[in-house]
Coordinates of C-alpha atoms in Angstrom, one line a residue:
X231 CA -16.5 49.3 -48.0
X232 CA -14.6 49.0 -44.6
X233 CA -11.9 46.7 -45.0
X234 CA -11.7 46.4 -48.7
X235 CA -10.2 49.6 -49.4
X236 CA -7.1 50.8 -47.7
X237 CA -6.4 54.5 -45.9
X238 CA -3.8 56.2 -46.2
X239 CA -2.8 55.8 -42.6
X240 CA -3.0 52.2 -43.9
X241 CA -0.5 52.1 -46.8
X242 CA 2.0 53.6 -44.5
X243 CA 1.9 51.7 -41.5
X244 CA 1.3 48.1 -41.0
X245 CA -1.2 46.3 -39.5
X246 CA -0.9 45.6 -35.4
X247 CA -0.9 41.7 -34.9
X248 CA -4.0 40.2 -34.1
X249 CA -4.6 40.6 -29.6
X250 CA -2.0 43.6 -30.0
X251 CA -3.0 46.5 -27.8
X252 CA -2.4 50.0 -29.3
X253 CA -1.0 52.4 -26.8
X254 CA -2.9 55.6 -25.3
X255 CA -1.0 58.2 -27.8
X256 CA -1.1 56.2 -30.5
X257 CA -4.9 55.9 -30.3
X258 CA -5.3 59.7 -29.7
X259 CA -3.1 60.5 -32.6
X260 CA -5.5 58.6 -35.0
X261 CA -8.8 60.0 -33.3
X262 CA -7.3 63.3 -33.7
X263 CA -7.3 62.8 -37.7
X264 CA -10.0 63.9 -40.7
X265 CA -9.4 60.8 -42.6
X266 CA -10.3 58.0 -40.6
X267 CA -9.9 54.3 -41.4
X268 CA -13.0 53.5 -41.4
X269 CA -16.5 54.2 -42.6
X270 CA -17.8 55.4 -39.7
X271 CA -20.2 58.2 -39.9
X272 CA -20.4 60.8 -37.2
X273 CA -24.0 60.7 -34.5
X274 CA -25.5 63.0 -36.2
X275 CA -25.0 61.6 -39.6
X276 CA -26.5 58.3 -38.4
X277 CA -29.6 60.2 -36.7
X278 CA -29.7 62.0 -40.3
X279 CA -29.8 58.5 -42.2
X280 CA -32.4 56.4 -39.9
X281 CA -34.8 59.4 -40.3
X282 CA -34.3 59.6 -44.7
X283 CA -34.6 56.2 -44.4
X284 CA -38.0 55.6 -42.2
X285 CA -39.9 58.3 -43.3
X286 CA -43.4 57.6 -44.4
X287 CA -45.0 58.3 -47.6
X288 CA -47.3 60.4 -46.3
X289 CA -44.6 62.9 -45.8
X290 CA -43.1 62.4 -48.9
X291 CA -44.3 65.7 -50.3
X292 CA -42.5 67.6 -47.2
X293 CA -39.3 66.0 -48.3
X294 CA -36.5 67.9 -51.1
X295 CA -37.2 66.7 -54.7
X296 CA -33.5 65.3 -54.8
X297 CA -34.4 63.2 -51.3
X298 CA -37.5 61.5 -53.2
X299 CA -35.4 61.1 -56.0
X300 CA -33.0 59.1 -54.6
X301 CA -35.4 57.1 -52.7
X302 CA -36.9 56.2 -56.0
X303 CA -33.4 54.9 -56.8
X304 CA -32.9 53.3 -54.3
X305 CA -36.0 51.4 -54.0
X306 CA -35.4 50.6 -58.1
X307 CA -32.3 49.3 -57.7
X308 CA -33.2 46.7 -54.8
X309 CA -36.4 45.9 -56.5
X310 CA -38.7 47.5 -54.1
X311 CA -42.5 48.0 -54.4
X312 CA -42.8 51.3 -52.5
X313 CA -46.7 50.9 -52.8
X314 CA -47.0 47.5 -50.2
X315 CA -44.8 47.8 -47.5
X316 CA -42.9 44.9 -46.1
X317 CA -44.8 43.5 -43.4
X318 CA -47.0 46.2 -43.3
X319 CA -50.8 46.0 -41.9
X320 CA -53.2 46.5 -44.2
X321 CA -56.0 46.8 -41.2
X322 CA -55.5 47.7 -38.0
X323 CA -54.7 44.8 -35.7
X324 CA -57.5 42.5 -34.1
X325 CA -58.4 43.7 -30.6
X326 CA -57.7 40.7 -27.8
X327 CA -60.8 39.3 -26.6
X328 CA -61.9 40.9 -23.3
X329 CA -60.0 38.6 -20.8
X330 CA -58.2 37.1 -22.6
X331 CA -54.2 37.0 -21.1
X332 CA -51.6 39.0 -22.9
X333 CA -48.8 37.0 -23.3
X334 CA -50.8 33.5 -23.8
X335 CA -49.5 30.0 -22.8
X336 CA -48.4 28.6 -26.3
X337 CA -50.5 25.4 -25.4
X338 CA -53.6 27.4 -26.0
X339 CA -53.5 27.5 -29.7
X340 CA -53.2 23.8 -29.3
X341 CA -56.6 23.6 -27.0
X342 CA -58.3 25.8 -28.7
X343 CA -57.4 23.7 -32.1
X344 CA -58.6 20.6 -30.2
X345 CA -61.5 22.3 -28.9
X346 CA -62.9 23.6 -32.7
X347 CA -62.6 20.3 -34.3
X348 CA -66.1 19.1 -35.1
X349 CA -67.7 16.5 -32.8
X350 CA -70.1 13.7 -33.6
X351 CA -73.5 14.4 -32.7
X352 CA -74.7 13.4 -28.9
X353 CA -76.7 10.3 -28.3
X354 CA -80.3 12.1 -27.3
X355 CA -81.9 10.6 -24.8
X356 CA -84.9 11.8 -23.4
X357 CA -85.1 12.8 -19.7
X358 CA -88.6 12.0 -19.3
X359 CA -90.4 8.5 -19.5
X360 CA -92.2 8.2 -22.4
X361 CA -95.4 6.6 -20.5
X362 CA -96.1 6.3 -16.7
X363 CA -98.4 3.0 -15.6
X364 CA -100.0 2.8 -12.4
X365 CA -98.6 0.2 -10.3
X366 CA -100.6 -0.1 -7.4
X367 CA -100.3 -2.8 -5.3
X368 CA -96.6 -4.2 -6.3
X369 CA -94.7 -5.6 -4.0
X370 CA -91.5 -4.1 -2.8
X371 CA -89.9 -7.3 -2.1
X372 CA -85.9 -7.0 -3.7
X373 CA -85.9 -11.0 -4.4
X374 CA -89.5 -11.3 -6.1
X375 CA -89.6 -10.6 -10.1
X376 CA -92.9 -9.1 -11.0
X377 CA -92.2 -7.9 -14.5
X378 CA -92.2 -9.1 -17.9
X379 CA -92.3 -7.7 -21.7
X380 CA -93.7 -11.0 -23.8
X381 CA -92.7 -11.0 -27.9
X382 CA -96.2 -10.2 -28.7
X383 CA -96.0 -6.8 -27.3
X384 CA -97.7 -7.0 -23.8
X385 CA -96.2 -6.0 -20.9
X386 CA -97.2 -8.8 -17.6
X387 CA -97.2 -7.3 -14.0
X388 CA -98.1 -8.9 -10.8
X389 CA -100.2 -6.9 -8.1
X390 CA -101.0 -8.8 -5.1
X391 CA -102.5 -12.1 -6.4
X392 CA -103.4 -11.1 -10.1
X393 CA -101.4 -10.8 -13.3
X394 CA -102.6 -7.7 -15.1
X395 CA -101.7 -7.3 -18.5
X396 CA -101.1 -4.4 -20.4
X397 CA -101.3 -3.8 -24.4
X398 CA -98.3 -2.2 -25.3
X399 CA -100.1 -1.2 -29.2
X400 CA -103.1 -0.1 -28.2
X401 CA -102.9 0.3 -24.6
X402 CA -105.6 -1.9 -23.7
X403 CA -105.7 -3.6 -19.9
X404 CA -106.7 -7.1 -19.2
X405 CA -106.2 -9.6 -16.3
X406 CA -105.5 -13.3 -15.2
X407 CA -107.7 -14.6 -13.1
X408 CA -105.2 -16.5 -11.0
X409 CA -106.6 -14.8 -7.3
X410 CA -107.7 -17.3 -4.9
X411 CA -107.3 -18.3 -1.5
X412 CA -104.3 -20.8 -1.7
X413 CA -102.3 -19.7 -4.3
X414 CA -101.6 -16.5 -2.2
X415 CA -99.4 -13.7 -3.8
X416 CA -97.8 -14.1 -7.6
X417 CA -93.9 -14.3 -6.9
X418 CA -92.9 -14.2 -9.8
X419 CA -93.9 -13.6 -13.9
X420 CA -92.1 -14.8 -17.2
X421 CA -93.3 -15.1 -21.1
X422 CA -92.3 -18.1 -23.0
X423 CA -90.5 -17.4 -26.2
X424 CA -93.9 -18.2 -27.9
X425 CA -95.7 -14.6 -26.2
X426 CA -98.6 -16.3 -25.7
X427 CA -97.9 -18.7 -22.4
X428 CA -97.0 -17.0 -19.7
X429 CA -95.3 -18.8 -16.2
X430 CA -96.5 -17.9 -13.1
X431 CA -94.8 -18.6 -9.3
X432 CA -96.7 -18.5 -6.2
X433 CA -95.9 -17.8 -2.7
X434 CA -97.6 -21.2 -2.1
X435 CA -94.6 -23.1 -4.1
X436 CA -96.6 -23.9 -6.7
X437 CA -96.0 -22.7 -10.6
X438 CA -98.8 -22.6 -13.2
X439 CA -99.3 -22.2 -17.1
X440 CA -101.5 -19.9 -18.3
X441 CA -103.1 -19.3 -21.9
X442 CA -102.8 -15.4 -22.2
X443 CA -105.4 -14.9 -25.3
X444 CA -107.7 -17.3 -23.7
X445 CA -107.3 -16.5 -20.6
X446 CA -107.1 -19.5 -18.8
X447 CA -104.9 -22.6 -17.3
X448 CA -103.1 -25.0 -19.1
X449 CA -100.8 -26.4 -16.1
X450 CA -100.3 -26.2 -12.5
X451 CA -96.3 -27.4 -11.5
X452 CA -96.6 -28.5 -7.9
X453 CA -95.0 -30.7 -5.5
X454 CA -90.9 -29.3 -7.2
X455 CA -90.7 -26.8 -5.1
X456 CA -91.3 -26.3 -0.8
X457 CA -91.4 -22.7 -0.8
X458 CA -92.1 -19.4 -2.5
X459 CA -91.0 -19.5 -6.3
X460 CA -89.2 -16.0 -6.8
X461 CA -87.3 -16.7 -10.2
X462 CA -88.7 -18.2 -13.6
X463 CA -86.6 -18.5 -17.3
X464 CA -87.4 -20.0 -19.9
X465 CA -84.6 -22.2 -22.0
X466 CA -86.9 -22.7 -25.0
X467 CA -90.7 -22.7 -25.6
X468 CA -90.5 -26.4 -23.8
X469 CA -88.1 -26.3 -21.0
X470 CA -89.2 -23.9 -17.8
X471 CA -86.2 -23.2 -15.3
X472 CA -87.9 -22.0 -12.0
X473 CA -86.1 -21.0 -8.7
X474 CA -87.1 -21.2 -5.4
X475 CA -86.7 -19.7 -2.0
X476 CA -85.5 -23.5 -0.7
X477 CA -82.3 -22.9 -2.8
X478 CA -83.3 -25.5 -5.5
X479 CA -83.4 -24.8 -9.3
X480 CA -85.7 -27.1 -11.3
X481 CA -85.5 -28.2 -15.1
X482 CA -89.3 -28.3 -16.2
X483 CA -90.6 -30.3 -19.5
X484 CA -94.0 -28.5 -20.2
X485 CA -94.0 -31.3 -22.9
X486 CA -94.7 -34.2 -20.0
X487 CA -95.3 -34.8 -17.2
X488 CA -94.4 -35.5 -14.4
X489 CA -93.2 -32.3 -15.3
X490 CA -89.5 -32.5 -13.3
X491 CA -86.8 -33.0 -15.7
X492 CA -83.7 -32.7 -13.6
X493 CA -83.1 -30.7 -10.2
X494 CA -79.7 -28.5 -9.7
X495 CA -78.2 -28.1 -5.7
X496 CA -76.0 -25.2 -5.2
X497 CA -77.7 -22.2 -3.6
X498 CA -77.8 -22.5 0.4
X499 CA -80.8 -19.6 0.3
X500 CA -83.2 -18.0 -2.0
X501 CA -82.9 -18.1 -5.8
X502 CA -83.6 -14.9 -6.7
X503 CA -81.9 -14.8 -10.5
X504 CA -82.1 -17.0 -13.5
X505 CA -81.2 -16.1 -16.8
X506 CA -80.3 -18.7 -19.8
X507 CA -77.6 -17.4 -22.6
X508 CA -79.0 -16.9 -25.8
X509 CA -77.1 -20.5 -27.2
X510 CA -79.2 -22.0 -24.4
X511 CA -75.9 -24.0 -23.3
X512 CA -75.7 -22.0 -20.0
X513 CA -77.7 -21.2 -16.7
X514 CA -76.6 -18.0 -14.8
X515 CA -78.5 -17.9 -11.3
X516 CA -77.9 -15.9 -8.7
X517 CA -79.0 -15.9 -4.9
X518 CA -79.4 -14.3 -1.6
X519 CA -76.6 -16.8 -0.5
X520 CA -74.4 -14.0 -2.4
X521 CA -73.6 -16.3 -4.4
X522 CA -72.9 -16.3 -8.3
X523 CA -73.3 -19.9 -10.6
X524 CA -73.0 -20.9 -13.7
X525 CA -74.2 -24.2 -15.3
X526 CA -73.7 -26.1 -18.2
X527 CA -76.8 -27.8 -20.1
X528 CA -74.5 -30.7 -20.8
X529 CA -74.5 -31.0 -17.2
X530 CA -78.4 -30.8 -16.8
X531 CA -79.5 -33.2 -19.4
X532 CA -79.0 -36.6 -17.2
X533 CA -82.9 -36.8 -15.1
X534 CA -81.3 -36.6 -11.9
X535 CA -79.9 -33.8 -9.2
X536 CA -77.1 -32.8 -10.5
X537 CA -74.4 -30.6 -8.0
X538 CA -71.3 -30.0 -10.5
X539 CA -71.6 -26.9 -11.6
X540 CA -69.4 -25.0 -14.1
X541 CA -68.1 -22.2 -12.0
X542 CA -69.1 -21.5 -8.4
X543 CA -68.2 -17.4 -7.8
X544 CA -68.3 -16.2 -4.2
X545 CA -67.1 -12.4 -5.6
X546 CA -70.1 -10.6 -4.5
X547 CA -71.1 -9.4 -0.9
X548 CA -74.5 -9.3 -1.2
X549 CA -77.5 -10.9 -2.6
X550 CA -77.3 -11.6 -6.9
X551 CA -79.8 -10.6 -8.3
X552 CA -79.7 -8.4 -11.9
X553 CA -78.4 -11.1 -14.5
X554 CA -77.7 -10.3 -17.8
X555 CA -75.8 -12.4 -20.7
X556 CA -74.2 -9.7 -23.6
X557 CA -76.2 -10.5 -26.8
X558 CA -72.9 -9.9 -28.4
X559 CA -70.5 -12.0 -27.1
X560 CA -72.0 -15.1 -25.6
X561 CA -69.4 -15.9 -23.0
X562 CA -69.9 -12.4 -21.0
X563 CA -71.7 -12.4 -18.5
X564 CA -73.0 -9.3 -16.4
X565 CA -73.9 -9.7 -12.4
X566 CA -74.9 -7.2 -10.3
X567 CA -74.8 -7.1 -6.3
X568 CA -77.4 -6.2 -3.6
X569 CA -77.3 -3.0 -0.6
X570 CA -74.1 -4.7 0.9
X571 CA -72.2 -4.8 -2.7
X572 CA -73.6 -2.3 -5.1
X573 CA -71.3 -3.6 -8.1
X574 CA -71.3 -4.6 -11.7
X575 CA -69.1 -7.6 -12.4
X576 CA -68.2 -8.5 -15.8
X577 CA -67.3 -12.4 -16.2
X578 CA -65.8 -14.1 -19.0
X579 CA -67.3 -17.9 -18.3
X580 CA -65.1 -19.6 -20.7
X581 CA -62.0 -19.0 -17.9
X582 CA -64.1 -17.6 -15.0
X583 CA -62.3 -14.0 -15.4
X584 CA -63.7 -11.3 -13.8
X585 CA -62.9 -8.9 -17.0
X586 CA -64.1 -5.5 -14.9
X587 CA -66.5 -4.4 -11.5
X588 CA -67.0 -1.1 -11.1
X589 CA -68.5 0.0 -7.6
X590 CA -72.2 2.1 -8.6
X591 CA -72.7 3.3 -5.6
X592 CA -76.3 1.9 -4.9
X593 CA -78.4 -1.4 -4.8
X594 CA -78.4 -3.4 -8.5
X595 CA -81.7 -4.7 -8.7
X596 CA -81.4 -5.0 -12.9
X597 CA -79.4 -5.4 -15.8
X598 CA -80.1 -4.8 -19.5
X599 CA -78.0 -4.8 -22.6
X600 CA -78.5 -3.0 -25.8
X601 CA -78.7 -5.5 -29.0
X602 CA -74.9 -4.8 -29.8
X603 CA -73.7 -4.9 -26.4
X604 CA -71.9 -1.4 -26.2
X605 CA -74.3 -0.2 -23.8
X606 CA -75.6 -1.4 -20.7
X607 CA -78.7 -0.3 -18.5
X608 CA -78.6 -0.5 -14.5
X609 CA -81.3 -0.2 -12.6
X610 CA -80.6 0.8 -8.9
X611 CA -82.4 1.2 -5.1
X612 CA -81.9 4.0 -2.8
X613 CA -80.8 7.0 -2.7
X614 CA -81.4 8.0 -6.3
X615 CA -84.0 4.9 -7.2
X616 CA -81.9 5.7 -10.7
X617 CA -81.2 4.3 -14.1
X618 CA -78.1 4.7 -15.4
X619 CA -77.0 4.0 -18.9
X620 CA -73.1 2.7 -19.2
X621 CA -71.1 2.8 -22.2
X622 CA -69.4 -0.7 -22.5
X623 CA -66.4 -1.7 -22.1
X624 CA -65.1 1.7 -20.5
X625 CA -68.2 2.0 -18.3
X626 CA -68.3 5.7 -18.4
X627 CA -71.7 6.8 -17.6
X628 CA -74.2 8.1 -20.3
X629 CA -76.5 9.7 -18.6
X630 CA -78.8 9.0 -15.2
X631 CA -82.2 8.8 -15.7
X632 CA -84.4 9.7 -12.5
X633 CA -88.0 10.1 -11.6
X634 CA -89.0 7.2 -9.4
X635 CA -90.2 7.5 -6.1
X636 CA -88.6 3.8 -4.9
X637 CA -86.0 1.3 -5.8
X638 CA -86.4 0.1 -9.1
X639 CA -86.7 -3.2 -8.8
X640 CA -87.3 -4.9 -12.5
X641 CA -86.7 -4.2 -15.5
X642 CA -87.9 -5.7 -18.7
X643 CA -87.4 -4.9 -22.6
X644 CA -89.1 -6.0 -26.1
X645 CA -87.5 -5.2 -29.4
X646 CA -85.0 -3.4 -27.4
X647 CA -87.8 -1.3 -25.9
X648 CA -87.4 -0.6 -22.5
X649 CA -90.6 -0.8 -19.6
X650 CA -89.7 0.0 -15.9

């Protein structure tokens, strides 16, 4: 329409050039004229339009027979469905949530997407123990190991100067009769491979053999050691590792004797942690020296003192105790550090790496791994006397498992069963 046909003022008169400016009269002659130039409808003509145009159905019926007419028409001829409205509501709106904002950030919808996307299901792990033991009588001595879990399903526990032994099937109690007046307190407790022998270390220095199912003696190690004998591993249902508080580690053939198969020299103060990798290739011990070794059976097989270790790792600040090899890759090692350090070190012993530590806060008295190593239990002193299950490698806590009175000082696990 405007500026495809041509006025009359038009045909008469041409065109100003384009950025011309049309003088005062001249503009007030052409207002002043009933055929204007253009198709420009007066106000009220336009107020006249919008409301033919927007009126609703509803009030079609108050409307002149020629207006619906032409609506009809019109919506015909630009293929218009007057009975669905163009973006019309067929419902009233949703109400906004109470509190919710009313001009949103646009990066909600993105949480809120994030946040309804369905989630594996939650390890569940119990809060509660499963079984409480009385314990009366164990020592609370940090350096001393006092627990074992034996692959025949009973649990050992020293009290004082007996071995008690608990029935993990049928919950039946029994004890060795190893009291007497110079062995003085058990030090230390550890099952061979076989669950049937047990090792037992004596505040006296001495070490002895017993025959769990009949209750009795097999061997008395003496004469290795010249103190208390806090730390016992075995390599294999032959060779006993035991560690004393003179700083001496000793290779024991069960299969001879003299029993003394080769001596190690390394710790200045007590071996309190031994613990053999699963290939049996290497010794991890630890000691209240603060200091972290690792041996090398190739090293240990000549029958004399040997001093070369593999690695030597001065890392900690306090005592090492809690020892643990990942059952999943043989080369990692995990160490943990007394009252003074309170870490987790993570060692790679084919390089001597420390891979992570993370600072728990409290005492490590033990470690444990799950079978696949992607988890790892802690077991810690004051001020919680906590457990606390880490998810491996990022070490992001699980959960913290609490409920003991004191420090928890051993640990011990069957079948990936767990006994504290």
């Amino acid at each position: 329409m405007a500026g495809k046909g041509k006025g009359k003022d038009q045909a008469n008169h041409p065109a100003p050039a384009s950025g011309s400016i049309r003088s005062k009269e001249e503009a007030t002659k052409k207002g002043s004229r009933q055929n204007l130039d253009r198709f420009i409808p007066n106000r009220p003509d336009i107020d006249n339009a919008r409301s033919k145009l927007t009126e609703d159905k509803e009030n079609s019926a108050e409307s002149s027979p020629s207006g619906k007419a032409y609506r009809q028409q019109l919506a015909g001829a630009l293929n218009i469905d007057q009975k669905s409205r163009i973006l019309a509501f067929k419902n009233k709106p949703p109400t906004r949530p109470a509190g919710a904002r009313a001009n949103p950030n646009p990066n909600d919808y993105y949480s809120a997407t994030q946040q309804s996307k369905p989630t594996k299901p939650g390890q569940h792990i119990p809060q509660t123990s499963e079984r409480t033991l009385d314990a009366l009588g164990l020592v609370d001595d940090y350096y001393l190991n006092l627990l074992d879990w034996g692959s025949s399903n009973f649990v050992a526990i020293a009290l004082g100067s007996t071995v008690h032994l608990w029935n993990a099937a049928n919950g039946a109690t029994s004890q060795l009769d190893t009291a007497n007046d110079t062995n003085g307190l058990v030090t230390s407790v550890k099952w061979a491979p076989d669950g049937r022998r047990i090792a037992i270390g004596f505040d006296n220095s001495d070490v002895q053999l017993w025959d769990s199912t009949a209750n009795r003696r097999l061997e008395s190690l003496t004469g290795g050691h010249q103190s208390r004998v806090g730390s016992l591993d075995w390599k294999n249902n032959d060779i006993l590792t035991t560690g004393g508080r003179d700083g001496k580690i000793i290779n024991n053939d069960v299969r001879v004797s003299p029993h003394t198969a080769v001596t190690y020299t390394g710790h200045q103060k007590e071996v309190c942690g031994l613990k053999w990798s699963a290939s049996g290739q290497h010794l991890a011990s630890g000691g209240n020296d603060n200091l972290l070794y690792i041996w090398d059976e190739r090293s240990m097989a000549s029958f004399r003192p040997r001093t070369q270790w593999l690695h030597r790792i001065e890392e900690h600040t306090a005592a090492v105790k809690a020892l643990a090899w990942c059952p999943s890759q043989g080369h990692l090692l995990a160490s943990g550090g007394g009252s003074s350090d309170k870490c987790i070190k993570f060692w790679d012993i084919r390089t001597r790496a420390r891979k992570n530590s993370i600072d728990t806060g409290s005492q490590v008295c033990a470690l444990l791994w799950n079978k696949n190593g992607s988890e790892l239990l802690s077991a810690h002193g004051p001020t919680q006397n906590q457990l606390t299950l880490w998810k491996y490698p990022s070490m992001v806590k699980v959960t913290e498992l609490t409920g003991h009175e004191s420090r928890v000082l051993s640990m011990a696990q069957v079948q990936f069963i767990n006994v504290i």
